[in-house]
Short mmCIF file of C-alpha atoms in Angstrom, two decimals:
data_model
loop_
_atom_site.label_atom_id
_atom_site.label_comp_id
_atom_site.label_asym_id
_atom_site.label_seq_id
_atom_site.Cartn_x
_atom_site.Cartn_y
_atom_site.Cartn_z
CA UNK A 1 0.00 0.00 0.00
CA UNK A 2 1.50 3.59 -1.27
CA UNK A 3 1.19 6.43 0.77
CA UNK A 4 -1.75 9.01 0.64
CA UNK A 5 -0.83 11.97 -0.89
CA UNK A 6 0.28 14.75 1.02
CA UNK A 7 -2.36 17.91 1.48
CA UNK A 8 -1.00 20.54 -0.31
CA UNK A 9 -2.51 23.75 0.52
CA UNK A 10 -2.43 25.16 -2.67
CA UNK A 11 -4.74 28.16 -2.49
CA UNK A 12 -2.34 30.81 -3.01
CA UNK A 13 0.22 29.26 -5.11
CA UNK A 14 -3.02 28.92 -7.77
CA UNK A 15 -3.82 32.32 -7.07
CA UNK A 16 -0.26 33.06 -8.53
CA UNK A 17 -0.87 30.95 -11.21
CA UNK A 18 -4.25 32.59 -12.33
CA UNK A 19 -2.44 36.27 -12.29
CA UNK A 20 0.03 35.05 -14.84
CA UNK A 21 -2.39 33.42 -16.84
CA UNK A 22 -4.04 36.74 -17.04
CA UNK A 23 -0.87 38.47 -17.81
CA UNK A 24 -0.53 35.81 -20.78
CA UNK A 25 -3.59 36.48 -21.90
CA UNK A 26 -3.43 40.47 -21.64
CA UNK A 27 0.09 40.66 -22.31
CA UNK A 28 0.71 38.23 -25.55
CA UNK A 29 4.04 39.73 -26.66
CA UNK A 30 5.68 39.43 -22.54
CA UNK A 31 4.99 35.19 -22.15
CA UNK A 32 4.52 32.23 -24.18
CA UNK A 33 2.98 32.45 -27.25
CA UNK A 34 -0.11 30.70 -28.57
CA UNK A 35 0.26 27.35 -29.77
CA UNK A 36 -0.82 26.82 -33.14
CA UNK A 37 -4.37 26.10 -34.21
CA UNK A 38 -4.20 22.28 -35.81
CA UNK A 39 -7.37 22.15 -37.84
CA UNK A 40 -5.32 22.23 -40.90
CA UNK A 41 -4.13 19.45 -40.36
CA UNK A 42 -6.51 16.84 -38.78
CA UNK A 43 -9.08 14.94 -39.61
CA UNK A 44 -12.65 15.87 -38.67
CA UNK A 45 -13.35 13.54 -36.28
CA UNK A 46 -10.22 15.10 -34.06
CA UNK A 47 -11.30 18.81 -35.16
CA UNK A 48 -14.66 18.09 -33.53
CA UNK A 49 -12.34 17.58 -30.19
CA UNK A 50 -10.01 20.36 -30.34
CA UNK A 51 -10.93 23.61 -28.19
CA UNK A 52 -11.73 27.27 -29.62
CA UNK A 53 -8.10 28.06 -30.81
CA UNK A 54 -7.63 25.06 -32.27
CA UNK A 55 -5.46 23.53 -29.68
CA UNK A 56 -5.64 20.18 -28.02
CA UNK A 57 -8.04 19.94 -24.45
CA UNK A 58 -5.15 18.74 -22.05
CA UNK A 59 -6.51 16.86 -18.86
CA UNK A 60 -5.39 15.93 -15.59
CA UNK A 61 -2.79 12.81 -15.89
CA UNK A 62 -3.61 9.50 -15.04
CA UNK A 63 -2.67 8.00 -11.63
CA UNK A 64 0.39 5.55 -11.81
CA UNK A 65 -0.35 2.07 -9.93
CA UNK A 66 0.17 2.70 -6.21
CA UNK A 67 0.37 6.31 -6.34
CA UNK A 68 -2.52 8.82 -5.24
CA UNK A 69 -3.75 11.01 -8.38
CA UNK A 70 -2.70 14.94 -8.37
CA UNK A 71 -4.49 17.62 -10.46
CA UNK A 72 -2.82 19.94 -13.13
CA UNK A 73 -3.52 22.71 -10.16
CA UNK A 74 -1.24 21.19 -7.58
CA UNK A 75 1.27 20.21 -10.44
CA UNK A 76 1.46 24.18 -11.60
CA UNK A 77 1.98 25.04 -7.87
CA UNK A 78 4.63 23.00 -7.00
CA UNK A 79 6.04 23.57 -10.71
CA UNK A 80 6.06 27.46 -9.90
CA UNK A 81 7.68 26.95 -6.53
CA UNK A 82 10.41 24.98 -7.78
CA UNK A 83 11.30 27.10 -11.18
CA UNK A 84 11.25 30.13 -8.22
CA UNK A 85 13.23 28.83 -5.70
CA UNK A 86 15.97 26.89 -8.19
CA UNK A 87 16.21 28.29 -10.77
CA UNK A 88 14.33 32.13 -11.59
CA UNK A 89 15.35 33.32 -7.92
CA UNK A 90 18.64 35.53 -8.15
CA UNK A 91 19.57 33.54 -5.16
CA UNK A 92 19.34 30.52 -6.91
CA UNK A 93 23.50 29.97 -7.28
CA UNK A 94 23.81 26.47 -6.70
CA UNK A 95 20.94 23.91 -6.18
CA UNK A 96 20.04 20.76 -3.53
CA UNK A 97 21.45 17.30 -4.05
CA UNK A 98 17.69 16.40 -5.22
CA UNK A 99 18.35 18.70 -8.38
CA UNK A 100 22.02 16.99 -9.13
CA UNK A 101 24.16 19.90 -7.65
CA UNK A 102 25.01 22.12 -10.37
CA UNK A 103 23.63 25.48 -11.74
CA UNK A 104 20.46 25.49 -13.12
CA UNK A 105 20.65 29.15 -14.61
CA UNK A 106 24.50 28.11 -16.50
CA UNK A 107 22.95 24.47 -17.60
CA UNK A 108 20.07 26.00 -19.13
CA UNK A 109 21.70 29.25 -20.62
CA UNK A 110 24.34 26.56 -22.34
CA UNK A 111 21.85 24.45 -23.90
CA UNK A 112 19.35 27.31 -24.94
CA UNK A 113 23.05 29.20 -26.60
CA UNK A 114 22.35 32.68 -25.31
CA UNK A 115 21.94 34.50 -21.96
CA UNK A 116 18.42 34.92 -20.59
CA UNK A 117 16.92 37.36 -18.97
CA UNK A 118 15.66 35.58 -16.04
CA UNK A 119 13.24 38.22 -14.39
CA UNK A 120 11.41 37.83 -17.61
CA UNK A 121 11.07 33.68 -17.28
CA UNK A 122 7.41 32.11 -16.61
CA UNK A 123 5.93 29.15 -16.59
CA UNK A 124 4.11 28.35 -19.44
CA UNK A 125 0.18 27.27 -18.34
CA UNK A 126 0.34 24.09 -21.07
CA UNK A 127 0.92 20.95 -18.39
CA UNK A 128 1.87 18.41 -20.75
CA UNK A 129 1.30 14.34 -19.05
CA UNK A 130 3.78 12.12 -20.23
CA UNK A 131 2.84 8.79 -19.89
CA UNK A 132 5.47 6.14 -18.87
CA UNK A 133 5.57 2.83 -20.34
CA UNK A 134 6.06 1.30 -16.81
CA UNK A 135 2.52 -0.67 -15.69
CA UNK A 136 3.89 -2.21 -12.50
CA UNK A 137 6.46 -2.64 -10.06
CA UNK A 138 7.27 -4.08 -6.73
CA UNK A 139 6.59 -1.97 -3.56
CA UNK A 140 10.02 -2.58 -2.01
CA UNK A 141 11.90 -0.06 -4.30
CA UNK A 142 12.80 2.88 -3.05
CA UNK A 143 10.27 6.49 -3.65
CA UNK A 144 13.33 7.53 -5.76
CA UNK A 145 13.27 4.21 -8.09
CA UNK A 146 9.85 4.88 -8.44
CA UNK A 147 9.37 8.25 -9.44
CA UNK A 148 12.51 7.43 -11.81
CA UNK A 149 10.05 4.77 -13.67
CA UNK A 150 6.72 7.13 -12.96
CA UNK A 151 4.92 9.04 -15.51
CA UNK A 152 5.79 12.91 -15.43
CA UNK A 153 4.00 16.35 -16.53
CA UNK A 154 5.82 18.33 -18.60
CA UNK A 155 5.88 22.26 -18.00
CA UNK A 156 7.64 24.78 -20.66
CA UNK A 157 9.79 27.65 -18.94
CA UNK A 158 9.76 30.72 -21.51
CA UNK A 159 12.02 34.19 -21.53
CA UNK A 160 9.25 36.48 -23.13
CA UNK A 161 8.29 34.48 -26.50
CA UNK A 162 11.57 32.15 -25.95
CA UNK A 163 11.44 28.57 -24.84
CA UNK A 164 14.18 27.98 -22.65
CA UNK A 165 13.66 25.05 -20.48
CA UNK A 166 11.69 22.00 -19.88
CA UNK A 167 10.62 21.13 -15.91
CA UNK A 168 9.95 17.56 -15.88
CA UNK A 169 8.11 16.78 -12.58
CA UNK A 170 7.46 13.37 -11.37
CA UNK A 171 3.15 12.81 -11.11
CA UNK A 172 4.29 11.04 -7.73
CA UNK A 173 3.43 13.85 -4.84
CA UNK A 174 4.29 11.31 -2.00
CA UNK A 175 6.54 13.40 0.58
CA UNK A 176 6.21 16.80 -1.58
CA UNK A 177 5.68 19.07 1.82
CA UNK A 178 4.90 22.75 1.21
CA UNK A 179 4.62 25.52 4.07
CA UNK A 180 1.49 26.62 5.41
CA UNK A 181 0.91 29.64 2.79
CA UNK A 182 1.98 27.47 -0.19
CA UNK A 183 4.46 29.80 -0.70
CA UNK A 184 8.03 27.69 -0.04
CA UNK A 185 8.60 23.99 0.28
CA UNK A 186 8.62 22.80 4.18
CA UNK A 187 11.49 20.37 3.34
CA UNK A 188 13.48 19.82 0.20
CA UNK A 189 11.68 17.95 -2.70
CA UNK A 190 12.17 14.33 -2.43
CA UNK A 191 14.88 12.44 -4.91
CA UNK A 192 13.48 12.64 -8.67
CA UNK A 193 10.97 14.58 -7.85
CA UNK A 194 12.60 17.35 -10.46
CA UNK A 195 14.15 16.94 -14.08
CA UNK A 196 15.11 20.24 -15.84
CA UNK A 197 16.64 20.74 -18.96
CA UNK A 198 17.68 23.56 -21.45
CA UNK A 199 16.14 23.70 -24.96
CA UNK A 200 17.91 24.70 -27.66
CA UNK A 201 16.89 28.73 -28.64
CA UNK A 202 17.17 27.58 -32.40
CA UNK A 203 14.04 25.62 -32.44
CA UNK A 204 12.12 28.85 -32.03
CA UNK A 205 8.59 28.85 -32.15
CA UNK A 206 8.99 24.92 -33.68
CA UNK A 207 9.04 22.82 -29.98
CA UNK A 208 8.26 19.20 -30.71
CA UNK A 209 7.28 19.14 -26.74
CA UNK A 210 3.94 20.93 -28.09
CA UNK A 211 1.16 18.69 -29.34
CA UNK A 212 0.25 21.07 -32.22
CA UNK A 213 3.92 21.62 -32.82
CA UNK A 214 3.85 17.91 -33.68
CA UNK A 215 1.01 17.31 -35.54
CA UNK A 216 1.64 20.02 -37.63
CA UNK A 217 5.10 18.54 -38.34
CA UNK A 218 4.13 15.51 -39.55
CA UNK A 219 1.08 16.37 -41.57
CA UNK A 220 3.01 19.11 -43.26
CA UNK A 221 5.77 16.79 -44.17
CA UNK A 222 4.08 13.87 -45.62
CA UNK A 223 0.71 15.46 -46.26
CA UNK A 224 -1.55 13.32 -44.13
CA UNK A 225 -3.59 14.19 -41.70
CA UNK A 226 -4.00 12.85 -37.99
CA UNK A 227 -6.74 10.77 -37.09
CA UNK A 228 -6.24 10.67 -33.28
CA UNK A 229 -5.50 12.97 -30.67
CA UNK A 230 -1.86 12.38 -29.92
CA UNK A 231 -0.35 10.91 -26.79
CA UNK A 232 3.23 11.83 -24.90
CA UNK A 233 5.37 8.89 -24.24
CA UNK A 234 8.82 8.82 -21.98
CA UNK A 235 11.46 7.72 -23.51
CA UNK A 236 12.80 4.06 -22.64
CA UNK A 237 17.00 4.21 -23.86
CA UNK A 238 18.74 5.84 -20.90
CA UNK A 239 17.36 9.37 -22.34
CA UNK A 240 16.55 12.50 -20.23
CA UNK A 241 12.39 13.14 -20.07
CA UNK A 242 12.96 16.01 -22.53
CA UNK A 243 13.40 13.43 -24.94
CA UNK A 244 9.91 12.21 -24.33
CA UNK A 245 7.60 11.89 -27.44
CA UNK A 246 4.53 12.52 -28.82
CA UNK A 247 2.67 9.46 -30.98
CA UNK A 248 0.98 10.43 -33.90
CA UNK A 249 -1.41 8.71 -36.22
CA UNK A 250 -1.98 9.13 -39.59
CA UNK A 251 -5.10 8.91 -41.55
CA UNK A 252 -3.16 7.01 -44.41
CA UNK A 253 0.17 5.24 -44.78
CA UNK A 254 3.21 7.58 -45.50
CA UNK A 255 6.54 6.45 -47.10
CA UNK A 256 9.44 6.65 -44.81
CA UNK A 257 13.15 6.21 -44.91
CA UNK A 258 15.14 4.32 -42.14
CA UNK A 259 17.81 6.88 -40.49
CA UNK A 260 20.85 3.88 -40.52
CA UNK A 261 19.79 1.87 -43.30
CA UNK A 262 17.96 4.01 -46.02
CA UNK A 263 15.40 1.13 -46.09
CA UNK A 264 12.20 2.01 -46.83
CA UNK A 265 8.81 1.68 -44.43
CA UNK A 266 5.18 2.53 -44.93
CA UNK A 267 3.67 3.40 -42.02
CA UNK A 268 0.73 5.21 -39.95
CA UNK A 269 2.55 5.77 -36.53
CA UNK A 270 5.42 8.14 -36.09
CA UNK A 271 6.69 9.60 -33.05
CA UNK A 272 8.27 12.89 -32.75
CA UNK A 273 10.48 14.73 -30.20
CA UNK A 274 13.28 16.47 -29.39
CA UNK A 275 16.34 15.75 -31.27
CA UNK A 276 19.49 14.27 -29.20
CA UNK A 277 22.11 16.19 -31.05
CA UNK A 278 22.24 20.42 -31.66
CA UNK A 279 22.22 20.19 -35.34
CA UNK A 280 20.02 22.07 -36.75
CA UNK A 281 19.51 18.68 -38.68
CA UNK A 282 18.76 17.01 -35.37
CA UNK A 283 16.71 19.25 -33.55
CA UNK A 284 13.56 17.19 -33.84
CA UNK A 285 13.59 13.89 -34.63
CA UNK A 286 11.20 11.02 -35.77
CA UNK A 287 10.59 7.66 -34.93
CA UNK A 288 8.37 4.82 -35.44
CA UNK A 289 7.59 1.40 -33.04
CA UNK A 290 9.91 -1.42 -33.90
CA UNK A 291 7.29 -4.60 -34.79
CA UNK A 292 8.99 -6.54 -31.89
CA UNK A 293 8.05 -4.80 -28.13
CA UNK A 294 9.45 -5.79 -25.01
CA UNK A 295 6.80 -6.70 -21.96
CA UNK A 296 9.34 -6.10 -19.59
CA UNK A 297 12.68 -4.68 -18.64
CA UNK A 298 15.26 -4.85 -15.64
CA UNK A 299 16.26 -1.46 -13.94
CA UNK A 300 18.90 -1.28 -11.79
CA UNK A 301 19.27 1.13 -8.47
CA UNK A 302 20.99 1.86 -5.24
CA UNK A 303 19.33 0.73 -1.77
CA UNK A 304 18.76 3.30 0.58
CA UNK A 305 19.88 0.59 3.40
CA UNK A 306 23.61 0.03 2.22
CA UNK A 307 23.89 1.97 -0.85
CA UNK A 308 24.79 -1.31 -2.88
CA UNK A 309 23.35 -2.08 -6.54
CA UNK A 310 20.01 -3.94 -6.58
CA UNK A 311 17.61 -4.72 -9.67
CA UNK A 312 13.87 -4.98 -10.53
CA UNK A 313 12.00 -6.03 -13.04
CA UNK A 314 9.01 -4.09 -14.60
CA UNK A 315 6.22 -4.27 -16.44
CA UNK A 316 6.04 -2.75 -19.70
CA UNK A 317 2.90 -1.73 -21.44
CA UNK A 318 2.16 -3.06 -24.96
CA UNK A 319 0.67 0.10 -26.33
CA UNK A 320 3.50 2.30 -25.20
CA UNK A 321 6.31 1.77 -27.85
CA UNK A 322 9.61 1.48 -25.95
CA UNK A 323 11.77 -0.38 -29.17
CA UNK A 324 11.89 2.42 -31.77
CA UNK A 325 13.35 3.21 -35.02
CA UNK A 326 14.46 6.08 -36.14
CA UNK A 327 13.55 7.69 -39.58
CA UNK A 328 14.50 10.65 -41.42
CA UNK A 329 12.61 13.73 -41.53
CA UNK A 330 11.07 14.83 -44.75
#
């Protein structure tokens, strides 16, 4: 039995959160920018889905097994509190041990390629639920193991109109502790709670992390349209969340190229995400399932107890794709 989530008192921290969104929506030129409107390129069925703007509806995530559910309001408040204390702050030099204890302003600034002007960075209010491919695992691994396997929710940090960063935080809110006015963390943020990485500044406007950003790069490229609202994936090869990405579905077969072999494939599932590499070749990249999937997978870790090397073995879903090729890009 996992243990209940931890009350969060979260009233002023989504206070916060609605000012900015206000700001956003008052001030379009100071914070993210719209994402773009899809219709172009799906098929009527998924238009029929899509809301006003022509963006995807984005819902609360899905529990993981054992783990009590949290709602996109608690994730934006504990998002906010640690992009302010780690990272936007201007005391924010050095971070915890839970954040790998290095700077988060210098990593970021040296992935994104350009200084930022940090007392212009805000959360974008676009939680994006990445689901893990992990269906089960045993209770005696450590909260740290776990959230390492969990699913996560994506949040975009942007300077102005920039993307800069991605905050990757675990859907697991077990030992998450804030103070009484929601304002500060009681304690620091339990072992994987946090992932944060820089994005390059030469995508631009063109994030693969975005839903419509990824629809609209495949259906532009091949010239199908999607047929099903698409779905964020972790990645499964050693890779950082920011890697994670988004399946997309096709309303007809599309010719494809194999990225090591040049060997053709026809196919109706792609998957798109950040590239691995700086290139401007390489900034997104695509992939589609390998016909062979895996049902399971050993992980290793480090126990708590004695700090020596244990394993597990996990469950692996069969509709989340964890054996992947990659293709070129059109």
């Amino acid at each position: 039995m996992r243990r209940r989530l931890p009350w969060l008192r979260t009233t002023v921290g989504v206070a916060v959160w609605f000012a900015a969104a206000c700001r956003y929506a008052t001030e379009p030129d100071s914070g993210p920018p719209l994402r773009p409107d899809v219709r172009p390129w799906v098929t009527p069925n998924v238009a029929a889905l899509l809301n006003a703007s022509g963006n995807f509806v984005l819902s609360d995530p899905a529990p993981d097994p054992g783990n009590a559910p949290v709602s996109t309001r608690q994730i934006l408040v504990v998002a906010r509190l640690i992009v302010q204390a780690f990272t936007i702050s201007p005391s924010a030099r050095t971070v915890s041990a839970a954040l790998g204890g290095t700077t988060q302003r210098a990593a970021i600034e040296d992935v994104y390629g350009a200084p930022i002007d940090w007392s212009s960075v805000a959360l974008a209010p676009w939680p994006l639920h990445a689901r893990t491919p992990v269906v089960s695992v045993a209770d005696s691994i450590p909260d740290s193991m776990r959230r390492a396997l969990g699913s996560r929710t994506h949040i975009l940090l942007y300077a102005g109109s920039a993307a800069i960063a991605d905050l990757a935080l675990s859907n697991s809110f077990a030992d998450v502790l804030l103070t009484a006015d929601s304002t500060a963390f009681a304690q620091p943020p339990p072992s994987e709670l946090i992932r944060i990485s820089g994005i390059p500044g030469t995508l631009g406007d063109t994030v693969p992390l975005l839903p419509e950003v990824a629809v609209r790069d495949v259906a532009a490229r091949t010239g199908a349209k999607v047929d099903r609202p698409p779905q964020l994936f972790l990645p499964w090869n050693d890779l950082g969340p920011v890697f994670s990405r988004w399946a997309i579905h096709t309303d007809r077969d599309v010719s494809l190229v194999r990225y090591d072999t040049g060997e053709p494939m026809l196919t109706r599932d792609i998957l798109v995400g950040v590239g691995t590499t700086t290139s401007p070749f390489g900034l997104v990249e695509w992939y589609v399932p390998a016909a062979q999937q895996p049902t399971t997978s050993t992980r290793s870790f480090v126990r708590p107890s004695d700090q020596r090397i244990d394993s597990v073995v996990v469950q692996l879903a069969r509709d989340v794709p964890t054996n992947v090729i990659r293709v070129r890009r059109p």
